[in-house]
Short mmCIF file of C-alpha atoms in Angstrom, two decimals:
data_model
loop_
_atom_site.label_atom_id
_atom_site.label_comp_id
_atom_site.label_asym_id
_atom_site.label_seq_id
_atom_site.Cartn_x
_atom_site.Cartn_y
_atom_site.Cartn_z
CA GLY A 1 109.41 -6.28 90.87
CA GLN A 2 105.98 -7.07 89.58
CA GLN A 3 105.53 -10.49 88.08
CA VAL A 4 102.75 -12.22 86.23
CA MET A 5 102.85 -15.93 86.92
CA GLN A 6 101.05 -18.49 84.83
CA ILE A 7 100.27 -22.07 85.68
CA PRO A 8 100.56 -24.70 84.49
CA GLN A 9 103.48 -24.30 82.12
CA TYR A 10 102.31 -27.27 80.05
CA GLN A 11 99.02 -29.11 79.82
CA HIS A 12 98.14 -32.20 77.86
CA VAL A 13 94.45 -32.95 77.51
CA GLN A 14 92.42 -35.47 75.58
CA GLU A 15 90.36 -33.90 72.83
CA GLY A 16 86.99 -33.07 74.27
CA GLU A 17 88.26 -32.50 77.80
CA ASP A 18 88.22 -29.11 79.47
CA PHE A 19 91.31 -26.97 80.03
CA THR A 20 92.08 -24.12 82.41
CA THR A 21 95.09 -21.85 82.72
CA TYR A 22 95.63 -19.48 85.61
CA CYS A 23 97.36 -16.14 85.82
CA ASN A 24 98.46 -14.58 89.11
CA SER A 25 99.95 -11.18 89.79
CA SER A 26 101.86 -9.98 92.82
CA THR A 27 100.08 -6.63 92.59
CA THR A 28 96.63 -5.39 91.67
CA LEU A 29 96.14 -5.04 87.95
CA SER A 30 94.13 -2.31 86.27
CA ASN A 31 93.40 -4.72 83.44
CA ILE A 32 94.54 -8.04 82.03
CA GLN A 33 94.83 -9.25 78.47
CA TRP A 34 94.96 -12.76 77.02
CA TYR A 35 96.78 -13.75 73.86
CA LYS A 36 97.07 -17.03 71.96
CA GLN A 37 100.10 -18.15 69.96
CA ARG A 38 99.65 -21.09 67.62
CA PRO A 39 102.71 -23.28 66.99
CA GLY A 40 104.97 -21.45 64.57
CA GLY A 41 102.81 -18.36 64.75
CA HIS A 42 102.70 -15.04 66.49
CA PRO A 43 100.66 -13.98 69.54
CA VAL A 44 97.11 -12.93 68.74
CA PHE A 45 94.96 -10.86 71.07
CA LEU A 46 91.97 -12.70 72.49
CA ILE A 47 90.38 -10.45 75.09
CA GLN A 48 90.84 -7.78 77.72
CA LEU A 49 89.28 -7.77 81.20
CA VAL A 50 89.01 -4.56 83.16
CA LYS A 51 86.40 -4.88 85.91
CA SER A 52 86.71 -6.71 89.19
CA GLY A 53 84.98 -10.10 88.96
CA GLU A 54 84.43 -9.70 85.23
CA VAL A 55 83.52 -12.78 83.21
CA LYS A 56 83.58 -12.81 79.43
CA LYS A 57 82.83 -15.64 77.02
CA GLN A 58 83.95 -16.31 73.49
CA LYS A 59 82.24 -19.48 72.28
CA ARG A 60 83.95 -22.27 74.27
CA LEU A 61 86.38 -19.89 76.01
CA THR A 62 85.51 -18.30 79.35
CA PHE A 63 87.71 -15.58 80.82
CA GLN A 64 87.52 -14.43 84.43
CA PHE A 65 89.12 -11.56 86.33
CA GLY A 66 89.38 -12.05 90.06
CA GLU A 67 87.54 -9.90 92.57
CA ALA A 68 90.83 -8.52 93.87
CA LYS A 69 92.09 -7.99 90.31
CA LYS A 70 95.20 -10.02 91.08
CA ASN A 71 94.33 -13.16 89.19
CA SER A 72 92.63 -14.32 86.05
CA SER A 73 91.75 -17.57 84.36
CA LEU A 74 90.98 -18.89 80.92
CA HIS A 75 88.80 -21.97 80.68
CA ILE A 76 88.20 -23.88 77.46
CA THR A 77 85.26 -26.26 77.35
CA ALA A 78 85.46 -29.41 75.24
CA THR A 79 88.84 -28.75 73.68
CA GLN A 80 89.39 -29.20 69.96
CA THR A 81 92.58 -29.63 67.98
CA THR A 82 92.31 -26.01 66.89
CA ASP A 83 92.85 -24.97 70.50
CA VAL A 84 96.47 -26.13 70.40
CA GLY A 85 98.94 -23.38 71.20
CA THR A 86 100.37 -21.27 73.98
CA TYR A 87 98.09 -19.00 75.95
CA PHE A 88 99.61 -15.88 77.50
CA CYS A 89 98.19 -13.47 79.99
CA ALA A 90 99.58 -9.95 80.08
CA GLY A 91 99.24 -7.30 82.73
CA PRO A 92 100.31 -3.67 82.97
CA HIS A 93 103.46 -2.54 84.69
CA ARG A 94 104.61 0.97 85.39
CA ASP A 95 105.69 3.20 82.54
CA ASP A 96 103.10 1.70 80.22
CA LYS A 97 104.98 -1.58 80.03
CA ILE A 98 103.03 -4.76 79.65
CA ILE A 99 104.35 -7.85 81.38
CA PHE A 100 103.58 -11.17 79.76
CA GLY A 101 103.35 -14.39 81.69
CA LYS A 102 105.48 -17.29 80.47
CA GLY A 103 102.42 -18.89 78.96
CA THR A 104 100.67 -22.23 79.19
CA ARG A 105 101.36 -24.57 76.31
CA LEU A 106 98.30 -26.67 75.49
CA HIS A 107 98.68 -30.01 73.73
CA ILE A 108 95.63 -31.88 72.54
CA LEU A 109 95.73 -35.67 72.37
CA PRO A 110 93.45 -37.03 69.64
CA ASP B 1 97.34 -11.11 58.87
CA SER B 2 97.84 -8.57 61.67
CA GLY B 3 98.99 -5.79 59.36
CA VAL B 4 102.38 -5.65 61.06
CA THR B 5 105.29 -6.61 58.83
CA GLN B 6 108.74 -7.72 59.88
CA THR B 7 111.82 -8.35 57.79
CA PRO B 8 113.73 -10.49 57.37
CA LYS B 9 111.80 -13.62 58.30
CA HIS B 10 114.98 -15.58 59.03
CA LEU B 11 118.48 -14.43 59.77
CA ILE B 12 121.55 -16.59 60.28
CA THR B 13 124.76 -14.96 61.35
CA ALA B 14 127.91 -15.54 63.34
CA THR B 15 128.95 -14.52 66.82
CA GLY B 16 130.33 -11.04 67.05
CA GLN B 17 128.30 -9.77 64.12
CA ARG B 18 125.68 -7.02 64.00
CA VAL B 19 122.21 -7.29 62.52
CA THR B 20 119.22 -5.02 62.02
CA LEU B 21 115.64 -6.17 62.27
CA ARG B 22 112.92 -4.08 60.69
CA CYS B 23 109.28 -3.59 61.61
CA SER B 24 106.46 -1.69 59.95
CA PRO B 25 103.46 -1.13 62.22
CA ARG B 26 99.81 -1.32 61.24
CA SER B 27 98.60 1.75 59.40
CA GLY B 28 97.66 4.36 61.97
CA ASP B 29 99.44 2.73 64.91
CA LEU B 30 101.85 5.03 66.73
CA SER B 31 103.35 2.58 69.22
CA VAL B 32 105.87 -0.11 68.40
CA TYR B 33 107.05 -2.76 70.84
CA TRP B 34 109.91 -5.24 70.54
CA TYR B 35 109.92 -8.64 72.24
CA GLN B 36 112.38 -11.51 72.41
CA GLN B 37 111.06 -15.05 72.61
CA SER B 38 113.51 -17.81 73.40
CA LEU B 39 112.58 -21.45 73.76
CA ASP B 40 110.33 -21.86 76.80
CA GLN B 41 111.05 -18.32 77.92
CA GLY B 42 107.83 -16.58 77.06
CA LEU B 43 107.79 -13.07 75.68
CA GLN B 44 110.48 -10.82 77.07
CA PHE B 45 109.66 -7.15 76.59
CA LEU B 46 112.62 -5.23 75.21
CA ILE B 47 111.55 -1.70 74.38
CA GLN B 48 108.62 0.46 73.27
CA TYR B 49 108.48 3.54 71.07
CA TYR B 50 105.59 5.90 70.73
CA ASN B 51 105.47 8.37 67.86
CA GLY B 52 109.22 8.36 67.48
CA GLU B 53 110.12 8.62 71.16
CA GLU B 54 111.29 5.90 73.50
CA ARG B 55 108.41 5.22 75.86
CA ALA B 56 109.34 2.22 77.98
CA LYS B 57 112.34 -0.01 78.43
CA GLY B 58 112.46 -3.62 79.50
CA ASN B 59 115.35 -6.00 79.90
CA ILE B 60 117.14 -4.81 76.79
CA LEU B 61 120.86 -5.46 76.71
CA GLU B 62 123.28 -2.60 76.13
CA ARG B 63 124.39 -4.37 72.94
CA PHE B 64 120.87 -3.88 71.61
CA SER B 65 119.36 -0.60 70.48
CA ALA B 66 116.27 0.48 68.64
CA GLN B 67 114.71 3.50 67.04
CA GLN B 68 111.45 4.56 65.48
CA PHE B 69 111.63 6.69 62.38
CA PRO B 70 109.36 9.57 61.27
CA ASP B 71 107.38 7.21 59.05
CA LEU B 72 106.83 5.13 62.25
CA HIS B 73 108.69 2.04 61.13
CA SER B 74 111.16 0.74 63.69
CA GLU B 75 114.49 -1.01 63.65
CA LEU B 76 116.09 -3.17 66.30
CA ASN B 77 119.87 -3.32 66.14
CA LEU B 78 121.67 -6.23 67.75
CA SER B 79 125.44 -6.05 67.97
CA SER B 80 128.33 -8.21 69.21
CA LEU B 81 126.00 -11.14 68.85
CA GLU B 82 126.32 -14.12 71.15
CA LEU B 83 124.95 -17.64 70.83
CA GLY B 84 122.38 -16.83 73.50
CA ASP B 85 120.87 -14.11 71.34
CA SER B 86 119.39 -16.77 69.07
CA ALA B 87 115.64 -16.32 69.43
CA LEU B 88 112.46 -15.20 67.78
CA TYR B 89 112.11 -11.42 67.80
CA PHE B 90 108.61 -10.04 67.57
CA CYS B 91 107.49 -6.56 66.84
CA ALA B 92 104.01 -5.44 67.88
CA SER B 93 102.11 -2.24 67.34
CA SER B 94 99.18 -0.48 68.93
CA VAL B 95 97.19 2.62 68.21
CA ALA B 96 98.35 4.49 71.28
CA THR B 97 100.40 3.92 74.38
CA GLY B 98 99.14 2.46 77.63
CA ALA B 99 98.52 -1.03 78.90
CA ARG B 100 94.89 -1.12 77.74
CA ASN B 101 95.82 -0.97 74.10
CA THR B 102 95.61 -4.16 72.09
CA GLN B 103 98.95 -5.16 70.65
CA TYR B 104 99.09 -6.57 67.13
CA PHE B 105 102.09 -8.79 66.57
CA GLY B 106 104.09 -9.27 63.41
CA PRO B 107 105.18 -12.69 62.16
CA GLY B 108 108.57 -12.38 63.83
CA THR B 109 112.19 -12.64 62.77
CA ARG B 110 113.98 -15.84 63.68
CA LEU B 111 117.61 -15.07 64.48
CA THR B 112 120.14 -17.86 64.60
CA VAL B 113 123.63 -17.05 65.83
CA LEU B 114 126.23 -19.69 64.99
#
């Protein structure tokens, strides 16, 4: 069945360093969403990408959707302690289901 | 605050028992989703309701069931509980159905089965 794979599972970075998480699908996606879950919190919607090759920015966060619409990435420039959390990508499956990746847990070292 | 409420916040029970988790969606949202999040397991989609009807089903066990009521709140019933059912259960809501809808998550119910 369709899967949405995320790598890496964990990432430790020094504060101020950049961070990237990747999301790969076994099938073409009509769209992809990204969510962030702070420790002890609930997932919060960040962004949705729909177009092939789309790039969107939110301050220090850059989201990309691959040309083939099978992969996506989230890049954070100059990480801060507020960036700590788990980042999930989510892609559509049949019957309106949304499949979430297992997430990338970001730890920031001060 | 997402506008989605879940009760209770914590639940501790014993194996073999039955519990009911409750979710109230954001005002105006017709879709409700249930997810299970175990340690390091990501978000496992359980089931979705749209305007009172079951819309999509994920890896929901037969011991689990859900429903959405006319006032659009939803309940997730977990029965014959096992130790492995201990997890965080999230409810999310969206305006409509379809993968392009933003999901708004509630704070979750932490279930501990002893």
